[in-house]
Tab-separated table of C-alpha atoms in Angstrom:
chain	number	residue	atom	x	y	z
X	1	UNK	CA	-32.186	63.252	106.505
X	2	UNK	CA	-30.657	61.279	109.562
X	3	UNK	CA	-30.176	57.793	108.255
X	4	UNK	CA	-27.630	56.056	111.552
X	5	UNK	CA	-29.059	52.359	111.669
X	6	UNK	CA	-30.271	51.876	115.274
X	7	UNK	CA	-30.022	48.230	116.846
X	8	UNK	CA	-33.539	46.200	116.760
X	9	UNK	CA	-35.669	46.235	119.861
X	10	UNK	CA	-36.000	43.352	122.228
X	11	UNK	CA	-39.387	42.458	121.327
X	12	UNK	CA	-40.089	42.421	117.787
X	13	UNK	CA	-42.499	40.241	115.332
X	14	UNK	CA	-40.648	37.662	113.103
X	15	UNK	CA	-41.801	38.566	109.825
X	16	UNK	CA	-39.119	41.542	110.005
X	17	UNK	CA	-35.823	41.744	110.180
X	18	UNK	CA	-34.725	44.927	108.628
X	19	UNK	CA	-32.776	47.449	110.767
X	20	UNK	CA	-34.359	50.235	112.454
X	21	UNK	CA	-33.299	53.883	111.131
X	22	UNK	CA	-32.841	56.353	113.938
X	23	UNK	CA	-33.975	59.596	112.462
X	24	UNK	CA	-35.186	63.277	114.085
X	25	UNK	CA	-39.173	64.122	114.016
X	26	UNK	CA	-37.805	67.422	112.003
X	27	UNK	CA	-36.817	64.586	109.093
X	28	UNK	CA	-40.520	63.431	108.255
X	29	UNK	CA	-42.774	66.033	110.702
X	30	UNK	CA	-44.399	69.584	110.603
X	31	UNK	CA	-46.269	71.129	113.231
X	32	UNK	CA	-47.765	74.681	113.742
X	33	UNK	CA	-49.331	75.825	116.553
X	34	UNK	CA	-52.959	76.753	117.595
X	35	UNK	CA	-54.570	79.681	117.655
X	36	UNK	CA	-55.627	81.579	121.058
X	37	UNK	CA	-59.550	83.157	121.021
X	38	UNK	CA	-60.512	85.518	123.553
X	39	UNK	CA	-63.266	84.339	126.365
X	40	UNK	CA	-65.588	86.978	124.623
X	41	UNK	CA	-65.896	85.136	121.359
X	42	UNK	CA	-66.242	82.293	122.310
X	43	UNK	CA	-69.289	80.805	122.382
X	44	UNK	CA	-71.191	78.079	124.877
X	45	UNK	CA	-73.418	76.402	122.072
X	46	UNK	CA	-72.499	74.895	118.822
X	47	UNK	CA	-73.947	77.883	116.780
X	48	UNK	CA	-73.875	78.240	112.786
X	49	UNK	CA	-70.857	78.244	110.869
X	50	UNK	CA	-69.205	77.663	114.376
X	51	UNK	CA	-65.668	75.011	115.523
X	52	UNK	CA	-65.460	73.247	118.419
X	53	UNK	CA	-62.819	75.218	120.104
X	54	UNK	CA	-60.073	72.568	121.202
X	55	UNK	CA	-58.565	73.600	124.912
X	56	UNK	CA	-56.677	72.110	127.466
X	57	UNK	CA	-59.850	71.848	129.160
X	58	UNK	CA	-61.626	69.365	126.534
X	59	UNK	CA	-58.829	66.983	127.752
X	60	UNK	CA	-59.920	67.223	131.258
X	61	UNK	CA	-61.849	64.116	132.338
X	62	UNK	CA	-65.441	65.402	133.335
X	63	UNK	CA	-65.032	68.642	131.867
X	64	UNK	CA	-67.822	71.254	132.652
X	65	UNK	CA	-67.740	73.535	129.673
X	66	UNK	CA	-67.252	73.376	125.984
X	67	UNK	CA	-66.291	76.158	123.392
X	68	UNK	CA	-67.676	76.999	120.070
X	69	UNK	CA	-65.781	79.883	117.672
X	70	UNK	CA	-66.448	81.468	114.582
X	71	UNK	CA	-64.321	82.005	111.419
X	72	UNK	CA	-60.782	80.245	112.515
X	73	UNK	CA	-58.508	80.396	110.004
X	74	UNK	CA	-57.710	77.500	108.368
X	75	UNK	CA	-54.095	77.021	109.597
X	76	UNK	CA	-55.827	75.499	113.141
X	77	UNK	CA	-58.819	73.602	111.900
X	78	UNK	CA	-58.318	70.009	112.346
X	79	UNK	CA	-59.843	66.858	111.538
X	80	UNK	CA	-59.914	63.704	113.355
X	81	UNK	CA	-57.139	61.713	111.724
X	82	UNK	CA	-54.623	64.453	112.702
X	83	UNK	CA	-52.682	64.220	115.773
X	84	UNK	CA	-52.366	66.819	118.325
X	85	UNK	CA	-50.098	67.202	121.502
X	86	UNK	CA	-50.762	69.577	124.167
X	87	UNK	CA	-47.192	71.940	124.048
X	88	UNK	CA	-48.046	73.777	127.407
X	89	UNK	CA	-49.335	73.447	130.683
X	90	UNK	CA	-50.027	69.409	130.492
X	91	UNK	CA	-47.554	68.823	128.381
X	92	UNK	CA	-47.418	66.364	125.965
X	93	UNK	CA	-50.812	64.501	125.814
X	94	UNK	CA	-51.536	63.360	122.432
X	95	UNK	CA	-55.247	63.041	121.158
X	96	UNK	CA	-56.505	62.259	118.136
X	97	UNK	CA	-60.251	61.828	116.586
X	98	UNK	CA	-61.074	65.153	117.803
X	99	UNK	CA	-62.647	67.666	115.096
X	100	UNK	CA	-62.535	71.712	115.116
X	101	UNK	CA	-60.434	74.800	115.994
X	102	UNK	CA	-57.585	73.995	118.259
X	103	UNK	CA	-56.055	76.242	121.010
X	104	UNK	CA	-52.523	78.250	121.033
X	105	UNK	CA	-51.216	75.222	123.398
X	106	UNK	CA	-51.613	72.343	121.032
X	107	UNK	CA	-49.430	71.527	117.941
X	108	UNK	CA	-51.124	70.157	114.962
X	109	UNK	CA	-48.615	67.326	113.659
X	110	UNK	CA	-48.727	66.199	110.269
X	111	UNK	CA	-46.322	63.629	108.792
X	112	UNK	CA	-45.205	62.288	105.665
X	113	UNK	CA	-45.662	59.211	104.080
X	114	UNK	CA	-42.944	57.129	105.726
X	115	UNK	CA	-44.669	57.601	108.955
X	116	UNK	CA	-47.826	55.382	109.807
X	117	UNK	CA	-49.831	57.402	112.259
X	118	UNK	CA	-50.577	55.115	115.172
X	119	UNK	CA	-47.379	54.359	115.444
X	120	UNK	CA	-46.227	58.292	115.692
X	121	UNK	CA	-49.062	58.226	118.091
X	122	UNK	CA	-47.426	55.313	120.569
X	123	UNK	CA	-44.264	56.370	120.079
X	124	UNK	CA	-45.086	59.923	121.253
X	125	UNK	CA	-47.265	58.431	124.327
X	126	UNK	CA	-44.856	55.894	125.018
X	127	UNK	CA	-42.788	56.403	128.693
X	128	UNK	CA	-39.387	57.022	127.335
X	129	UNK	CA	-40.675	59.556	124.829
X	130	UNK	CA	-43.260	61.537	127.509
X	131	UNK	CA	-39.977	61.700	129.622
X	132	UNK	CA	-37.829	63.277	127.165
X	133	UNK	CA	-40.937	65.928	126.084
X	134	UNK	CA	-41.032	66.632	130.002
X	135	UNK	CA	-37.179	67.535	129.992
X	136	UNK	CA	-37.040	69.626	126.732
X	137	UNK	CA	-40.233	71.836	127.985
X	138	UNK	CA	-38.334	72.681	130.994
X	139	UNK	CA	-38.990	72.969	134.758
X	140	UNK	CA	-40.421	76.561	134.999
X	141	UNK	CA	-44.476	76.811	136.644
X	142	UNK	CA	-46.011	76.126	133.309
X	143	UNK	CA	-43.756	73.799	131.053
X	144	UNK	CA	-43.508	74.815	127.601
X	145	UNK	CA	-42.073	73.137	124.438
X	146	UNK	CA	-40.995	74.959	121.466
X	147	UNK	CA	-40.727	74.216	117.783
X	148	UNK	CA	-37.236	73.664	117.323
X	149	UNK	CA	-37.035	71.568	120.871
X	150	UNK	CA	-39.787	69.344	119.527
X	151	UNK	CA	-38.241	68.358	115.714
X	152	UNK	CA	-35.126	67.611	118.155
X	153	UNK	CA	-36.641	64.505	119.603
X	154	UNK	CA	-35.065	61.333	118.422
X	155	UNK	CA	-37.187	58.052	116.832
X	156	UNK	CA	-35.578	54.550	115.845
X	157	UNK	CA	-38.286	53.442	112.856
X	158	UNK	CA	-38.820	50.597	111.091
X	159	UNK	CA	-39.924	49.834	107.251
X	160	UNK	CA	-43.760	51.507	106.904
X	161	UNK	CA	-45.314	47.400	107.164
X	162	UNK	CA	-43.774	47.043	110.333
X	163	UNK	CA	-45.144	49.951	112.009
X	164	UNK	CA	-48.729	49.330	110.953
X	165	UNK	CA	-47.998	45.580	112.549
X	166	UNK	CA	-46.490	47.053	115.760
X	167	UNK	CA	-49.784	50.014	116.132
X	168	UNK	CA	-52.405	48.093	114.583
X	169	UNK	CA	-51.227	44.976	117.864
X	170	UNK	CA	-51.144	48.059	120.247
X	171	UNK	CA	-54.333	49.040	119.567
X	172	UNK	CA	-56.112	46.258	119.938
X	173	UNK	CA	-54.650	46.179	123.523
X	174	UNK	CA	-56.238	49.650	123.642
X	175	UNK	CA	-59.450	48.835	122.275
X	176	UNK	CA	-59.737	45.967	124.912
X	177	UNK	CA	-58.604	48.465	127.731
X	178	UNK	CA	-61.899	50.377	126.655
X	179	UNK	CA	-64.358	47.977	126.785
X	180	UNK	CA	-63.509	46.875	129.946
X	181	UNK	CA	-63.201	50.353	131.000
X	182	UNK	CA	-66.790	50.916	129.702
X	183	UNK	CA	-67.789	47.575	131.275
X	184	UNK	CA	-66.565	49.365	134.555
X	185	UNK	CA	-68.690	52.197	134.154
X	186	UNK	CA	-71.571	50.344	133.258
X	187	UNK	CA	-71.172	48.206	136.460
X	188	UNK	CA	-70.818	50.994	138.755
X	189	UNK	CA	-73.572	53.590	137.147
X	190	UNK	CA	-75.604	50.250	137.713
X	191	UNK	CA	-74.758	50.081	140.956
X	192	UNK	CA	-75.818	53.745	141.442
X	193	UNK	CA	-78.877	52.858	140.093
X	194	UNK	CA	-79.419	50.252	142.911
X	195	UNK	CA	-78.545	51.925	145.569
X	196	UNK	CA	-80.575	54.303	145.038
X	197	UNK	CA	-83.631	52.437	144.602
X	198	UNK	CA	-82.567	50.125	147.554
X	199	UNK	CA	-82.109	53.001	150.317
X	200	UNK	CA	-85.647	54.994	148.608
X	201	UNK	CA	-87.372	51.500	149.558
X	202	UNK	CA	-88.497	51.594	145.964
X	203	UNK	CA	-86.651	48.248	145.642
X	204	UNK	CA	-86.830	45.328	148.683
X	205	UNK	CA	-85.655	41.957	149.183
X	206	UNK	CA	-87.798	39.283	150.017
X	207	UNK	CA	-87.178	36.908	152.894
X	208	UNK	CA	-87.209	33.348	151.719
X	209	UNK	CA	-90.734	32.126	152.320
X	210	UNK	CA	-91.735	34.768	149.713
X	211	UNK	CA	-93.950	37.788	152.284
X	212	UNK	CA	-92.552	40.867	152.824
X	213	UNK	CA	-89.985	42.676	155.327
X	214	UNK	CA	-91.678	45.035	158.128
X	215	UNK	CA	-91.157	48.622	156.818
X	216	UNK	CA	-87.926	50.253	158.037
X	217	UNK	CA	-87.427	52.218	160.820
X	218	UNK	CA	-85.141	55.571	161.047
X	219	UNK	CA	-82.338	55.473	163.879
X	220	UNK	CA	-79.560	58.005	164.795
X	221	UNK	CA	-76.024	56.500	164.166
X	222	UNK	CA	-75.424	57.648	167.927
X	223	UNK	CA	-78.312	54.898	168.753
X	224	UNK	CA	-77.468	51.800	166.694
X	225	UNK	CA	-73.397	52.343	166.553
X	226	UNK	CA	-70.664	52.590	168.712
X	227	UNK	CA	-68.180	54.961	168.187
X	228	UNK	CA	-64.299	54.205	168.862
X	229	UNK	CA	-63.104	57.748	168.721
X	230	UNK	CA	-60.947	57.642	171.667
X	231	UNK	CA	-58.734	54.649	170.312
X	232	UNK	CA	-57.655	56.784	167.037
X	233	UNK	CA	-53.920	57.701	166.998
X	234	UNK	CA	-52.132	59.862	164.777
X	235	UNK	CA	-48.790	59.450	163.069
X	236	UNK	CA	-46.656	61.946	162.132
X	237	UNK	CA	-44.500	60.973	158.770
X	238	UNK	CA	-41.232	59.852	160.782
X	239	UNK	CA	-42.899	57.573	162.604
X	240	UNK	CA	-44.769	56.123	159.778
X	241	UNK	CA	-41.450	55.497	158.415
X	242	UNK	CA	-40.001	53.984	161.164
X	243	UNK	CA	-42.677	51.479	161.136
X	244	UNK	CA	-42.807	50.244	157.476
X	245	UNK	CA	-45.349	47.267	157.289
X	246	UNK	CA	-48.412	45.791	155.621
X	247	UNK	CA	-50.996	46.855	157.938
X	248	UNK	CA	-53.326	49.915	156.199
X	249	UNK	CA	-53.241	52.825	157.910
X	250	UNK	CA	-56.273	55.333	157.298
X	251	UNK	CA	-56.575	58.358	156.880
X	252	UNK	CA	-59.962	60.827	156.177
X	253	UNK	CA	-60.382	58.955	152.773
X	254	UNK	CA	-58.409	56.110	152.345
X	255	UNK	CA	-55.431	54.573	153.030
X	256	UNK	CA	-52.486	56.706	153.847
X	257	UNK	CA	-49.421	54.385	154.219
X	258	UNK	CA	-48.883	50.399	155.527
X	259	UNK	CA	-47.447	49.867	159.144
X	260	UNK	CA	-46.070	46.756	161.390
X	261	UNK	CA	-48.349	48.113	164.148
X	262	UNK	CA	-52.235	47.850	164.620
X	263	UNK	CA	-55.011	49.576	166.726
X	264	UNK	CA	-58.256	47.409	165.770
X	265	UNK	CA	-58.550	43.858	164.169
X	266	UNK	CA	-62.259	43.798	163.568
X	267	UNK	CA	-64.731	44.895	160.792
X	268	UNK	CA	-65.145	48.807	161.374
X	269	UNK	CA	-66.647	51.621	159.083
X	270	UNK	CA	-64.851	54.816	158.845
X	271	UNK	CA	-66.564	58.213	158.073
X	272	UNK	CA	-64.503	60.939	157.525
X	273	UNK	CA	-64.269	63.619	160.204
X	274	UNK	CA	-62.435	66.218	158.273
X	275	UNK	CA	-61.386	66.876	154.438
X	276	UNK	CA	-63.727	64.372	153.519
X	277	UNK	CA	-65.190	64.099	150.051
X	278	UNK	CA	-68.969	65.441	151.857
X	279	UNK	CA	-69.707	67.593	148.921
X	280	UNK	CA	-69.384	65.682	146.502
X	281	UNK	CA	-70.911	62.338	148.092
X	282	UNK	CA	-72.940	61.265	144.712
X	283	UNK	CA	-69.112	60.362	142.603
X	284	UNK	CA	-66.738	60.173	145.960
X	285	UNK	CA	-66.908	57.927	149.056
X	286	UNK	CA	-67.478	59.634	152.190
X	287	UNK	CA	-67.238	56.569	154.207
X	288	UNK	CA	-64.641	53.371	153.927
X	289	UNK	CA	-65.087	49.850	155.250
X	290	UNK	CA	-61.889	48.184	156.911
X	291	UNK	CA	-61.384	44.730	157.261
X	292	UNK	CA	-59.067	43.098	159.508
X	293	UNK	CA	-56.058	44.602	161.438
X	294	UNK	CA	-55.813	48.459	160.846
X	295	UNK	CA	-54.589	51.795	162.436
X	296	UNK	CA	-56.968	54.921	162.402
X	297	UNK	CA	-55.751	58.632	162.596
X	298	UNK	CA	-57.827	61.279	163.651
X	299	UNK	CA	-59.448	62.288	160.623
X	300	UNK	CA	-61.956	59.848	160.338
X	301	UNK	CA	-64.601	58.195	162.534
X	302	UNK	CA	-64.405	55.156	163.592
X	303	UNK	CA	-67.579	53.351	163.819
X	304	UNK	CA	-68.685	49.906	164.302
X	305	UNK	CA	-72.544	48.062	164.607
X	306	UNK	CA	-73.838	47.034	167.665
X	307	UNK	CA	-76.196	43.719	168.070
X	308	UNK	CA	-78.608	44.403	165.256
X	309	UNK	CA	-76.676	46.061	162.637
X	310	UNK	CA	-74.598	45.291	160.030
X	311	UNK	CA	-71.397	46.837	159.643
X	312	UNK	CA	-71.273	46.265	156.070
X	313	UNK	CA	-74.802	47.636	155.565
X	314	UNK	CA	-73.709	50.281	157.591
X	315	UNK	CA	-70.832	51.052	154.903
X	316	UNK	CA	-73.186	51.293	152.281
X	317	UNK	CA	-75.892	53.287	154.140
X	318	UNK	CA	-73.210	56.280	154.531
X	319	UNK	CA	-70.787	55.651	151.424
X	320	UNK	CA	-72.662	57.694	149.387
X	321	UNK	CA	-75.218	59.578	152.148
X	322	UNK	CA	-75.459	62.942	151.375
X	323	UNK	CA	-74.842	64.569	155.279
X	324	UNK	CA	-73.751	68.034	154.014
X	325	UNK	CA	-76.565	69.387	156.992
X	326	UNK	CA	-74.257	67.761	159.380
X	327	UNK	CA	-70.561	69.302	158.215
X	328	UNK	CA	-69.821	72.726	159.522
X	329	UNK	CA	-67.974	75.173	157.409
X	330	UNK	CA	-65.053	76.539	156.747
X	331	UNK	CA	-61.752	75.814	155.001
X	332	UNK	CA	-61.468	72.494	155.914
X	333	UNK	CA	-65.055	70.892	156.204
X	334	UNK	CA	-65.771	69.194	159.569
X	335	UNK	CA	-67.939	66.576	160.955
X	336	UNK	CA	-67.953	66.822	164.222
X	337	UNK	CA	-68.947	63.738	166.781
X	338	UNK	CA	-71.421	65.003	168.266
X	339	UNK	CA	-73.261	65.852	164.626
X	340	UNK	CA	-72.121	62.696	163.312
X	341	UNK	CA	-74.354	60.485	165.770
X	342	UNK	CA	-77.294	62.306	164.961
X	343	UNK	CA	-77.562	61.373	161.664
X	344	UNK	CA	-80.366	59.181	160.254
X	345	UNK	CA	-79.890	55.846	158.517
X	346	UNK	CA	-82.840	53.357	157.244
X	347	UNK	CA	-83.062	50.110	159.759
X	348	UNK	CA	-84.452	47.296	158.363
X	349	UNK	CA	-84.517	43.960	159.792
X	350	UNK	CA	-80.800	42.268	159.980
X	351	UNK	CA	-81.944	39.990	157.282
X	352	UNK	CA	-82.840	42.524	154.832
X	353	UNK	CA	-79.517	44.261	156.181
X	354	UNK	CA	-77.370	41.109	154.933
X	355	UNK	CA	-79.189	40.566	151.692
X	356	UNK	CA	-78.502	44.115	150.876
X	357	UNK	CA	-75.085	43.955	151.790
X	358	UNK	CA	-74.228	40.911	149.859
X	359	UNK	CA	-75.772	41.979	146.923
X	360	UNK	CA	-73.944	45.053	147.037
X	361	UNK	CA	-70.583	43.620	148.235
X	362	UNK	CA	-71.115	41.291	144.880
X	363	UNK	CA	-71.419	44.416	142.624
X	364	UNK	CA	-68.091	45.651	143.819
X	365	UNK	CA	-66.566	42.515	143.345
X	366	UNK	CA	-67.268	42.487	139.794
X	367	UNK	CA	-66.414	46.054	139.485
X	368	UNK	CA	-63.068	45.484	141.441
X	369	UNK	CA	-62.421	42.617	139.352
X	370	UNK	CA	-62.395	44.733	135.836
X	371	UNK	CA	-60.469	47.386	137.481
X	372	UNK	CA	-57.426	44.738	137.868
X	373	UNK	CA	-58.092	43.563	134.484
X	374	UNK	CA	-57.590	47.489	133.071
X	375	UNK	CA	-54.647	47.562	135.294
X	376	UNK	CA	-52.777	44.109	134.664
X	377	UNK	CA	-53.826	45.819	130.128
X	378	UNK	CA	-52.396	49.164	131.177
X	379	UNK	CA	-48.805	47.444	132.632
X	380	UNK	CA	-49.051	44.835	129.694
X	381	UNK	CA	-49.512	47.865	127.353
X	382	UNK	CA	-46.636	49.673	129.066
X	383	UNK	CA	-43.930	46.961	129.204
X	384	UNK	CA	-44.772	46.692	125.418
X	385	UNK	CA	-44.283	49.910	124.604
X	386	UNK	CA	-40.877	49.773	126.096
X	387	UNK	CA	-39.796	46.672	124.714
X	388	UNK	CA	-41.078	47.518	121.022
X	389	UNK	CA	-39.782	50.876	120.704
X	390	UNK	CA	-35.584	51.693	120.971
């Protein structure tokens, strides 16, 4: 066993103060590796007597398709206190708290009893550590890490108190990171939900002296909008560069780079022209709103309101509009002008418009707000991990 005595780490709570040992994962670690099931025994439904079958596909977020299989042996069942890390393809991902059968490109890790498992687990997520599992898997197409590579990597640990104190404060940083990532969700599938009702007319504002708004009309985006086409100008990257500033600079879905230079300084809506998200309009934006000074390339439309329309009502007319019947084909989807003015929005008084917007533009606020929260956790998180761990 490696027993050097490793220097303390900058941040560290006071109740300790014995060194840190810096020892090899071979010293207190065993892995073995998963177990690879053809496609034709596997099985779509949890059947009798069947395993979750654990792929690199479980870890995807949104994943399509699960895997069942029968009579693993008992070398790659797992439970969900063990830890496993992906050894191939995305390597190094650690997940716990699943349960079944796991694939040929996960390790099982079990430890002994010197080694508190949460910390193992943020020690093996931390950045330093992901780096070094990156390096020892190699640069080929598919990295790959190998036994003896893995019981290589180095780990400066404390005394078995001190590492429950270090993961059980780290994950209560995690546990807050997902509630307000759940609070995110919940604010934007509610927001869905609006929408949805608001643009059906299933759900209507009220003007103030309590009657109701005239029923909408349908107009053509080519008869309530103009379009500012002819003012978009493309960069190429060495010009970008050569004109470094704060100004966004769109592209087809969102902001490309920042520039010193500007082609509009007003409130505009921009629909993508080409290699926009059109297919998959119910989870992806189609359309952006730009406030302010920006520069436009030539993949997106630039559209802006005339008298009696809202620009921001506009936004949220299209951000979501499913105008697949208006794309033409091929590799790179296209909407093409002349397609893109005949499409239909719901016109409702400019009142109505405004409400809608607001209400709306409120929702995202909230929603934007917990997404800096998560972010500001996630840095937090990550300048911990650095400091607590030598």
């Amino acid at each position: 066993m490696s027993t050097n005595i490793k220097d303390i780490p900058t941040l560290r709570f006071k109740d300790f103060s014995a060194q840190w040992q810096l020892r090899e994962l071979k010293d207190f670690t065993k892995i073995n590796q998963g177990l690879q099931i053809a496609i034709s025994e596997r099985f779509t439904e949890n059947v009798e007597d069947s395993y979750f079958y654990i792929t690199n596909e479980f870890l995807r977020k949104g994943a399509k398709k699960n895997y069942f299989i029968k009579n693993p042996p008992q070398s790659v069942i797992c439970n969900e206190n063990d830890l496993l890390m992906t050894r191939t393809g995305n390597t190094g991902q650690v997940v716990t708290g699943v349960q079944g059968a796991f694939h040929n490109n996960f390790f099982r890790i079990k430890f002994d009893s010197t080694c508190e498992k949460w910390f193992l687990y943020y020690f093996l997520t931390s950045h330093r550590t992901q780096h070094t599992i990156l390096k020892l898997a190699g640069t080929s197409t598919i990295p790959d890490l190998n036994h003896g590579d893995f019981y290589k990597i180095k780990i400066n640990i404390p005394e078995f108190r001190e590492q429950q104190k270090i993961a059980t404060f780290l994950s209560a940083i995690d546990e807050k990171i997902q509630q307000l990532t759940r609070k995110k969700e919940l604010l934007e599938q509610y927001k869905k939900g609006v929408m949805q009702q608001l643009f059906s007319g299933k759900l209507r504002f009220k003007p103030e002296n309590g009657k109701t708004y005239p029923k909408w009309e349908e107009k053509r985006l080519g008869d309530v909008c103009d379009c500012m086409d002819n003012l978009r100008k493309p960069l190429n990257d060495s010009q970008r560069q050569a004109m470094q500033g704060t100004i966004p600079y769109w592209g087809a879905n969102k902001v490309m780079d920042y520039v010193n230079d500007y082609l509009f300084d007003e409130t505009l809506v921009l629909l993508a022209e080409d290699g926009g998200n059109f297919n998959e309009y119910e989870t992806r934006p189609i359309a952006n709103l730009s406030r302010g000074k920006c520069w436009v390339n030539n993949h997106t439309h630039v559209l802006k309101g005339k008298k009696n329309l809202s620009n921001e009502f506009l936004f949220y007319s299209l951000v979501h509009k499913n105008i697949t019947g208006f794309v033409s084909g091929g590799t790179r989807a296209k909407l093409n002008k002349s397609e893109m003015l005949k499409i239909p929005i719901g016109y409702p008084l400019y009142e109505e418009q405004q409400k809608i917007a607001n209400y709306l533009s409120s929702l995202d606020t909230k929603i934007e707000s917990v997404a800096t929260q998560i972010t500001k956790s996630q840095t937090f998180k990550k300048g911990l991990l650095q400091q607590m761990f030598v």
